Tab-separated table of C-alpha atoms in Angstrom:
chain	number	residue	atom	x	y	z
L	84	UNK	CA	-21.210	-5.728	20.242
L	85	UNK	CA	-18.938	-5.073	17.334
L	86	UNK	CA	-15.512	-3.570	17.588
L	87	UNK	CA	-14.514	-0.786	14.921
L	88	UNK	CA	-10.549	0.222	13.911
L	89	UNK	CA	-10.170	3.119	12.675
L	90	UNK	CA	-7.275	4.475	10.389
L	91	UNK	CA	-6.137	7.837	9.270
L	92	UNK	CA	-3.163	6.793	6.845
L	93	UNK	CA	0.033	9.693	6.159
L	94	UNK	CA	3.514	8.789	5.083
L	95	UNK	CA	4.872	9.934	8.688
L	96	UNK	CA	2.305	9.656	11.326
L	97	UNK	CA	-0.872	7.029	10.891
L	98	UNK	CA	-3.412	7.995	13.641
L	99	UNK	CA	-5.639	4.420	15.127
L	100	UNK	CA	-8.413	4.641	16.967
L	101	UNK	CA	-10.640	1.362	18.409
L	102	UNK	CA	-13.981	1.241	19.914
L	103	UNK	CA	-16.694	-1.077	20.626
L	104	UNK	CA	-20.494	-0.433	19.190
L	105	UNK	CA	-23.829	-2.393	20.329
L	106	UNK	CA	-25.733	-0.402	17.968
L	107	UNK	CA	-26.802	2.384	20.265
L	108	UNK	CA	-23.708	2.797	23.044
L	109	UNK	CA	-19.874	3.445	22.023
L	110	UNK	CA	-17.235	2.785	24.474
L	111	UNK	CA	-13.726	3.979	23.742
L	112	UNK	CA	-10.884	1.285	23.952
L	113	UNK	CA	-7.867	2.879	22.365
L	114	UNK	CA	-6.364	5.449	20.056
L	115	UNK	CA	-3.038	6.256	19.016
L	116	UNK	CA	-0.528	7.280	16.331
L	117	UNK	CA	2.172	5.038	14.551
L	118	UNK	CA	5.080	7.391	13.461
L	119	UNK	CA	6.718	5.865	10.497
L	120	UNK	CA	10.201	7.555	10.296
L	121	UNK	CA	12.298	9.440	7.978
L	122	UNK	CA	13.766	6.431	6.374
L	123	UNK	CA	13.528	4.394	2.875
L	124	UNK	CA	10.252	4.386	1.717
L	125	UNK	CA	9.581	0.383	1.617
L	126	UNK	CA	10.666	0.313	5.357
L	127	UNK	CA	8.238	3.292	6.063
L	128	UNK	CA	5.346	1.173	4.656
L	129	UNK	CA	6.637	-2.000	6.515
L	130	UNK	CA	6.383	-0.211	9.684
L	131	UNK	CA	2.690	0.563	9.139
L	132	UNK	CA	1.898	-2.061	7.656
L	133	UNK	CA	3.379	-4.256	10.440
L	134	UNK	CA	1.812	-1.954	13.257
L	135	UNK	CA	-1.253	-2.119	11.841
L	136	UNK	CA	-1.246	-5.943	11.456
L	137	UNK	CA	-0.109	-6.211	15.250
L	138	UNK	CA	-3.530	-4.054	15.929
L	139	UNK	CA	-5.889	-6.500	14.478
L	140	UNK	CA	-4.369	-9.508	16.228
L	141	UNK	CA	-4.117	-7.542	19.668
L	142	UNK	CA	-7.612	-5.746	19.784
L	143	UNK	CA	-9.379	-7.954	17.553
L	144	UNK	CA	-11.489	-5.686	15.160
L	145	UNK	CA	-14.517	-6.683	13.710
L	146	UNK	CA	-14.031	-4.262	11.078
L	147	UNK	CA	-11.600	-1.636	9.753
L	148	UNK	CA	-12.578	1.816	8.664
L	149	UNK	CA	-10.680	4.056	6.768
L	150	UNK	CA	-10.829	7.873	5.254
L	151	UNK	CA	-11.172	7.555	1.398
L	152	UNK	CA	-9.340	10.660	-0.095
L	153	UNK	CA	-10.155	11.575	-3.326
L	154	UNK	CA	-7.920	14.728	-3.935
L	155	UNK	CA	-4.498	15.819	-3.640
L	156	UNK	CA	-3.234	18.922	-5.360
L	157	UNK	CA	0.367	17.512	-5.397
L	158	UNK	CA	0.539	14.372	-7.389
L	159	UNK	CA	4.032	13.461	-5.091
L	160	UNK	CA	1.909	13.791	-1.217
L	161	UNK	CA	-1.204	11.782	-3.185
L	162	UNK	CA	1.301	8.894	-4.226
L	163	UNK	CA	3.177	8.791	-0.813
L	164	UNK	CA	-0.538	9.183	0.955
L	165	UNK	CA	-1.640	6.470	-1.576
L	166	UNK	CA	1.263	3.869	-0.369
L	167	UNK	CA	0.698	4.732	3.257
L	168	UNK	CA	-2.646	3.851	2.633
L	169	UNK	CA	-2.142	0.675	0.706
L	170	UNK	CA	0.391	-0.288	3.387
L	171	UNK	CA	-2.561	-0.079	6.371
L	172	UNK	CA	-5.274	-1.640	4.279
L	173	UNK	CA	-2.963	-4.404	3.665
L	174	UNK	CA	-1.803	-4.299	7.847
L	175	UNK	CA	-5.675	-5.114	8.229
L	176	UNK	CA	-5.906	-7.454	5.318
L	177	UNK	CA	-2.843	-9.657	6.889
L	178	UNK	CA	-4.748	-9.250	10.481
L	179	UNK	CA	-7.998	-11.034	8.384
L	180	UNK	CA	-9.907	-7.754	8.659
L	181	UNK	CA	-12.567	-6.073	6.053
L	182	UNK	CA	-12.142	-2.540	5.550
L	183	UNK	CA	-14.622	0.208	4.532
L	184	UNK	CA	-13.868	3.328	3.381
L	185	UNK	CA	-15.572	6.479	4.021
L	186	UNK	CA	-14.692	10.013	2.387
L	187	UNK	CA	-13.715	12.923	4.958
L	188	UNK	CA	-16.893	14.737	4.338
L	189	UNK	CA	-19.550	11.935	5.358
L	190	UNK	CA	-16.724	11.787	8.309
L	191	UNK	CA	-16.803	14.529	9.378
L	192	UNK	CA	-20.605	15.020	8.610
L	193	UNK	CA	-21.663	11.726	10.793
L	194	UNK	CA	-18.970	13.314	14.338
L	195	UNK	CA	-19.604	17.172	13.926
L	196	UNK	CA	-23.025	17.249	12.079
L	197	UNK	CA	-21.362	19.425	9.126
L	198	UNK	CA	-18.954	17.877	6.355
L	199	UNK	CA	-16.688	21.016	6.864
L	200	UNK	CA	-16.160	21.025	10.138
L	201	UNK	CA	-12.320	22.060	11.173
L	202	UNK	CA	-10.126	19.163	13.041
L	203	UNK	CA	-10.331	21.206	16.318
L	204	UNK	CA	-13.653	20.453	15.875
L	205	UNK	CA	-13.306	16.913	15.688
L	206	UNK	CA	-10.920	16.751	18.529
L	207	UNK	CA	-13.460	18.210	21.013
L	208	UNK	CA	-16.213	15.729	19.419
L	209	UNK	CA	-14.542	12.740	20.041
L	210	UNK	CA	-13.574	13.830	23.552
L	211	UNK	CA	-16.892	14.335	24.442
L	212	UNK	CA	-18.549	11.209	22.545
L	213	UNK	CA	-16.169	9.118	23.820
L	214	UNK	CA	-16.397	10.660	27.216
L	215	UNK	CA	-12.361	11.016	27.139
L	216	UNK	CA	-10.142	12.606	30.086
L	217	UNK	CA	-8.910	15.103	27.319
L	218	UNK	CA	-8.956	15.637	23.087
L	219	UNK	CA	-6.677	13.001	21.344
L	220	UNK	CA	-3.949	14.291	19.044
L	221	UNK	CA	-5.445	15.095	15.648
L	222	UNK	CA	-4.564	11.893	14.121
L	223	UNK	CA	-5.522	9.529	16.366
L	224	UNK	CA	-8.858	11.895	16.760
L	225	UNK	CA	-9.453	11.823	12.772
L	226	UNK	CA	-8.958	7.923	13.326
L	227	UNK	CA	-11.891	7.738	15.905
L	228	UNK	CA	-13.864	9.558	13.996
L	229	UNK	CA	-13.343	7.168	11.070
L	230	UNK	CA	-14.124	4.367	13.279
L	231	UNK	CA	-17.573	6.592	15.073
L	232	UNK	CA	-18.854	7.471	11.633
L	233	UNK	CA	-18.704	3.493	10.430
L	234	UNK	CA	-20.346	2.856	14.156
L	235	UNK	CA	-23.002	5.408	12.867
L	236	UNK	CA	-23.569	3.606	9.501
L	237	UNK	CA	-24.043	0.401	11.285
L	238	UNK	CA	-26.195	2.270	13.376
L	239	UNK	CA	-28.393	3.484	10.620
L	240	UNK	CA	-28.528	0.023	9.002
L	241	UNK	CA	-29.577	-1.990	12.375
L	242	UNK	CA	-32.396	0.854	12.393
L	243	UNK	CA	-33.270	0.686	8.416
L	244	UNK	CA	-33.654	-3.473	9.121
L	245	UNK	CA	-35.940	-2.682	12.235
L	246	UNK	CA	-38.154	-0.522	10.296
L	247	UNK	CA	-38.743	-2.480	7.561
L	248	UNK	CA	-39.953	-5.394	9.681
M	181	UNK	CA	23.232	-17.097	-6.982
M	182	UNK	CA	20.555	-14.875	-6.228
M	183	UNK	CA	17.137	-14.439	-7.261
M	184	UNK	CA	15.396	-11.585	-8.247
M	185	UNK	CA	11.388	-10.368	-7.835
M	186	UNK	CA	10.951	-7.750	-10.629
M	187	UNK	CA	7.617	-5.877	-10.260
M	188	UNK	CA	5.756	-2.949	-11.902
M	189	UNK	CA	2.496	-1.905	-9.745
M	190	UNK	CA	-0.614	-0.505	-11.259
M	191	UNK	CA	-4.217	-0.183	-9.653
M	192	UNK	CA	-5.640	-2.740	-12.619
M	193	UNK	CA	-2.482	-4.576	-14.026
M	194	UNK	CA	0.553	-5.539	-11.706
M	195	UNK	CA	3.459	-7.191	-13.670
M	196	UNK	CA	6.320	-9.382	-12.142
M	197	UNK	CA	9.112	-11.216	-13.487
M	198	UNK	CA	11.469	-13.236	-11.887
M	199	UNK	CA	15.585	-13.809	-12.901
M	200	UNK	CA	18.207	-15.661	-11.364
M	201	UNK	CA	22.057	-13.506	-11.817
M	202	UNK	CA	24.961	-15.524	-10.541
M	203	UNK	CA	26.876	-12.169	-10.901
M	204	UNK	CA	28.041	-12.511	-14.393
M	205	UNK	CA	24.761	-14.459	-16.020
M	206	UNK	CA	21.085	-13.870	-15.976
M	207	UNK	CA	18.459	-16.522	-16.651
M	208	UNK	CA	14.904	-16.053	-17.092
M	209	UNK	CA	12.549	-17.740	-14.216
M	210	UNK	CA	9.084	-16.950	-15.161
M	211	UNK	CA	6.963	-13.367	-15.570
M	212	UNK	CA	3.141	-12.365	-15.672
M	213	UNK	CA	0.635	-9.865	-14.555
M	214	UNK	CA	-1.966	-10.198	-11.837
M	215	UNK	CA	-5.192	-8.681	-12.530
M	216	UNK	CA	-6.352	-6.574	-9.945
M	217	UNK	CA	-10.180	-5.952	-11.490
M	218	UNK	CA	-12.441	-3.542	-11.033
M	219	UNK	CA	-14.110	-4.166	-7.531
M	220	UNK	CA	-13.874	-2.027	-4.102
M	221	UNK	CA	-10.407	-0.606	-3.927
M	222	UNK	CA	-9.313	-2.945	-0.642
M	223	UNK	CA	-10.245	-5.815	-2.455
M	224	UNK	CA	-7.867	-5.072	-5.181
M	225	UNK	CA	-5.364	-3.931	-2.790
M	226	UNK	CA	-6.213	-7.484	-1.105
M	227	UNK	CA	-5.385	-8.796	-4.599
M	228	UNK	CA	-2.206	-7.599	-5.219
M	229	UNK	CA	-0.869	-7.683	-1.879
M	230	UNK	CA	-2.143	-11.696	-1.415
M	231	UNK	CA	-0.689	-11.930	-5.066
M	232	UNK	CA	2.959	-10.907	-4.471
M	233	UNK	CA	3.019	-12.837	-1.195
M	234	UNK	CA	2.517	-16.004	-2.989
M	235	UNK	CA	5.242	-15.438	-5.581
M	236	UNK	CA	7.264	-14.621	-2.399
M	237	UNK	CA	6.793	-17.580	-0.823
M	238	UNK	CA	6.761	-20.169	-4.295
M	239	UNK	CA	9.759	-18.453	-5.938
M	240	UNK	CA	11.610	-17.261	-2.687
M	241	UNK	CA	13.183	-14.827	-3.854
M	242	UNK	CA	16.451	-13.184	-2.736
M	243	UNK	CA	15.547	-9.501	-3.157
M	244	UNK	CA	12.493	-7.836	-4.573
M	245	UNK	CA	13.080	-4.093	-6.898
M	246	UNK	CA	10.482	-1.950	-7.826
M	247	UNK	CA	9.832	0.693	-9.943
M	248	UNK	CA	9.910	4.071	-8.249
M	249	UNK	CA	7.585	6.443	-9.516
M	250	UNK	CA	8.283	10.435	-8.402
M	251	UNK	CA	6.280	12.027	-10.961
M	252	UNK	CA	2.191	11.641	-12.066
M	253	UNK	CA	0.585	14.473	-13.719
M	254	UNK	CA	-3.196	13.495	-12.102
M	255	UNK	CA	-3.222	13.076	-8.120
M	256	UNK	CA	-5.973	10.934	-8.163
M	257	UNK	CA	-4.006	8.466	-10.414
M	258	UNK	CA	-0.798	9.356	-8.377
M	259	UNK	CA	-2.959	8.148	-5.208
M	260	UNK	CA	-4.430	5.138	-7.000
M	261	UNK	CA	-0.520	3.946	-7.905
M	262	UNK	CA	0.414	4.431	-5.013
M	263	UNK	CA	-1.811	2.953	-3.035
M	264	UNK	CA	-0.874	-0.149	-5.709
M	265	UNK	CA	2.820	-0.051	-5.032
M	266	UNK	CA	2.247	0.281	-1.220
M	267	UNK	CA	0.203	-3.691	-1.430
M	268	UNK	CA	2.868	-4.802	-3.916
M	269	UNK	CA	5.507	-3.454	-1.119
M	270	UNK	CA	3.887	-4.835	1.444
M	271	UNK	CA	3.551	-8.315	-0.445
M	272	UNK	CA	7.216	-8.366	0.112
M	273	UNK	CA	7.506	-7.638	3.257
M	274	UNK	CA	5.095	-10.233	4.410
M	275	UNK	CA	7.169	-12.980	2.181
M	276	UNK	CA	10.337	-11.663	4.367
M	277	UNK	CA	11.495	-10.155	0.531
M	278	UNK	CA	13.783	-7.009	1.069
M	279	UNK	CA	12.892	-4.330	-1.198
M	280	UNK	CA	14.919	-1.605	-4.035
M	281	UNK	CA	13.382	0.970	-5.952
M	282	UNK	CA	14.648	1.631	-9.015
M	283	UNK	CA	13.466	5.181	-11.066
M	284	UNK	CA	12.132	4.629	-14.114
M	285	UNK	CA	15.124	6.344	-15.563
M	286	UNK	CA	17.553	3.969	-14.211
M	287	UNK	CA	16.084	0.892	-15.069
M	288	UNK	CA	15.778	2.222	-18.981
M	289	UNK	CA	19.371	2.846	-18.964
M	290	UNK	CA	20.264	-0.661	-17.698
M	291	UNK	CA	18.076	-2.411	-19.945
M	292	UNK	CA	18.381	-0.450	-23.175
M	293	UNK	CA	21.236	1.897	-22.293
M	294	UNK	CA	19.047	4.852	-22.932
M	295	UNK	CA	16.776	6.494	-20.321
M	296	UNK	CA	13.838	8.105	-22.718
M	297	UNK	CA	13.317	4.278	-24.215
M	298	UNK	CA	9.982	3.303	-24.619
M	299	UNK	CA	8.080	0.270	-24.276
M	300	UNK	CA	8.360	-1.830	-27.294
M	301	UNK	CA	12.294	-1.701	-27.064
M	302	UNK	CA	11.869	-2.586	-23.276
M	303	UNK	CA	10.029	-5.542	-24.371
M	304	UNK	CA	12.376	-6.453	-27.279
M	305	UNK	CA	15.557	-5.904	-25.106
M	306	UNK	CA	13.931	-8.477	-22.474
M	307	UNK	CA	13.159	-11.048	-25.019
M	308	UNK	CA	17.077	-11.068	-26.504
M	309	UNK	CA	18.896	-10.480	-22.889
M	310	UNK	CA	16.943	-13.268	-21.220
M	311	UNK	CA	16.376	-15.691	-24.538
M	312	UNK	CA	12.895	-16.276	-24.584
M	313	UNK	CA	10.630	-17.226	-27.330
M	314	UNK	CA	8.932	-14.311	-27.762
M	315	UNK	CA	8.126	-10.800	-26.453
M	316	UNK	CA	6.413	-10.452	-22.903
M	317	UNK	CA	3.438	-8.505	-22.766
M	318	UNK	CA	4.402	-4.720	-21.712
M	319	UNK	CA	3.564	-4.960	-18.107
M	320	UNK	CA	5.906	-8.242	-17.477
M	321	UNK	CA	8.238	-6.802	-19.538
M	322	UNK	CA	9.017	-3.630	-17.530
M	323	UNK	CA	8.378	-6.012	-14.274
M	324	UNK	CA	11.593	-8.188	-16.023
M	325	UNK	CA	13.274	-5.090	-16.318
M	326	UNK	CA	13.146	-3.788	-12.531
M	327	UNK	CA	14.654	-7.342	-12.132
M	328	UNK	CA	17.476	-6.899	-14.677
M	329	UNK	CA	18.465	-3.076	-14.006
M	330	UNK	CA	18.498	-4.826	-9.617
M	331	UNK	CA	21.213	-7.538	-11.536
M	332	UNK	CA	23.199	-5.176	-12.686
M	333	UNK	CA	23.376	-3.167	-9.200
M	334	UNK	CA	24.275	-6.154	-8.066
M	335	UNK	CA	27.273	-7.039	-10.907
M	336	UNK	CA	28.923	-3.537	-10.236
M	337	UNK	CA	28.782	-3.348	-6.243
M	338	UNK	CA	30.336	-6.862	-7.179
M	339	UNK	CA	32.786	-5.510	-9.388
M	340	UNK	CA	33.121	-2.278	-7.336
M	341	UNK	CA	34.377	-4.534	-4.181
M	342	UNK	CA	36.716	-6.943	-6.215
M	343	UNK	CA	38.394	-3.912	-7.917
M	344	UNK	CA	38.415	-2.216	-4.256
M	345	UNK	CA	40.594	-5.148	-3.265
């Protein structure tokens, strides 16, 4: 059994999702979102960074996924996305976690079957993979995802090792 | 006396530079770079973020300032910057550092007394004001600088209050 965080990173609102993988089943255990304020942008980071640290010593990841993003048309959102995201790799660095990163295509490619699927789309996915009550918010539902589609890889790997025995 | 944690981020090259200011007089602590390298982007995120923790917690700083960057022309360097800053920020706040931002504007005009300065007089003004042997190299030298231009925030708010009296 291995426990996956996932993160979707933004200057205001970081979505978090958590569940546990045995390399077939996936249970849900939490999601959320972290909302980061309107305030100075060093306390903004401090506040993910510090909720995101407070994660990995509650829940206890094995691992930490994250959504690589490769484009921005606005140089000014990529560098405030690219401190956001600095701020929760280093939350899981400080809470002695590894992170992978994954681009939003093979995300969304490994939850919906198609890398362009809309985030409706992956709302209604993770409420039915994870066998929820009703959709997450679309951050913390873009987090799950993150952490599904690393479950997935894992998946695949376990399988590739089997198969070559 | 208070100390000051200069830094200048960058995805391959983070400088620092550290100054003590007693309100009136600066004197020159020590500077470098870290190398961040050219692996996975988390572990050079790791890097610099385990990096500036450790200067945090030799040097204890008072206050840290950093360079605030508004404008890149490329968003995928804007995003690789930022995501830079964010683990220098972050380095900080897990060595209990407070942090300033400084533009790069401001910090030219307090070192050189001209905004549009470039880098060789940054470096030259940083070897005279703080009396050291020689020239840093570029990236401490603008770190030094973040530190110096913090100083002198600090020397007017000083002066501001004892003229307010």
């Amino acid at each position: 059994m291995s426990r996956i965080l996932g993160i979707d990173p933004g200057s205001r609102i970081t979505g978090y999702g958590i569940i546990d993988h045995d390399g077939r089943e996936m249970r849900y255990v939490t999601c959320g979102v972290v909302r980061a304020g309107n305030g100075d942008f060093p306390l903004r980071l401090r506040t993910i960074y510090e909720a995101v640290m407070e994660l990995a010593e509650t829940y206890r990841p094995d691992m930490a996924a994250v959504e690589q993003v490769f484009i921005q048309r606005n140089p000014d959102s990529a560098l405030k996305l690219g401190q956001a995201r600095g701020a929760a790799i280093c939350g899981c660095v400080a809470g002695n976690v590894a992170v992978a990163e994954y681009t939003p295509r093979a995300i969304k490619q490994a939850v919906v079957g198609k890398g362009g699927a809309d985030k409706s789309q992956v709302q209604y996915m993770m409420r039915v993979l994870l066998k929820l009550p009703a959709a997450p918010s679309e951050d913390a539902a873009d987090a799950l995802a993150v952490a599904v589609c690393h479950a997935h890889h894992l998946g695949q790997q376990a399988a590739g090792l089997a198969g070559a025995r």
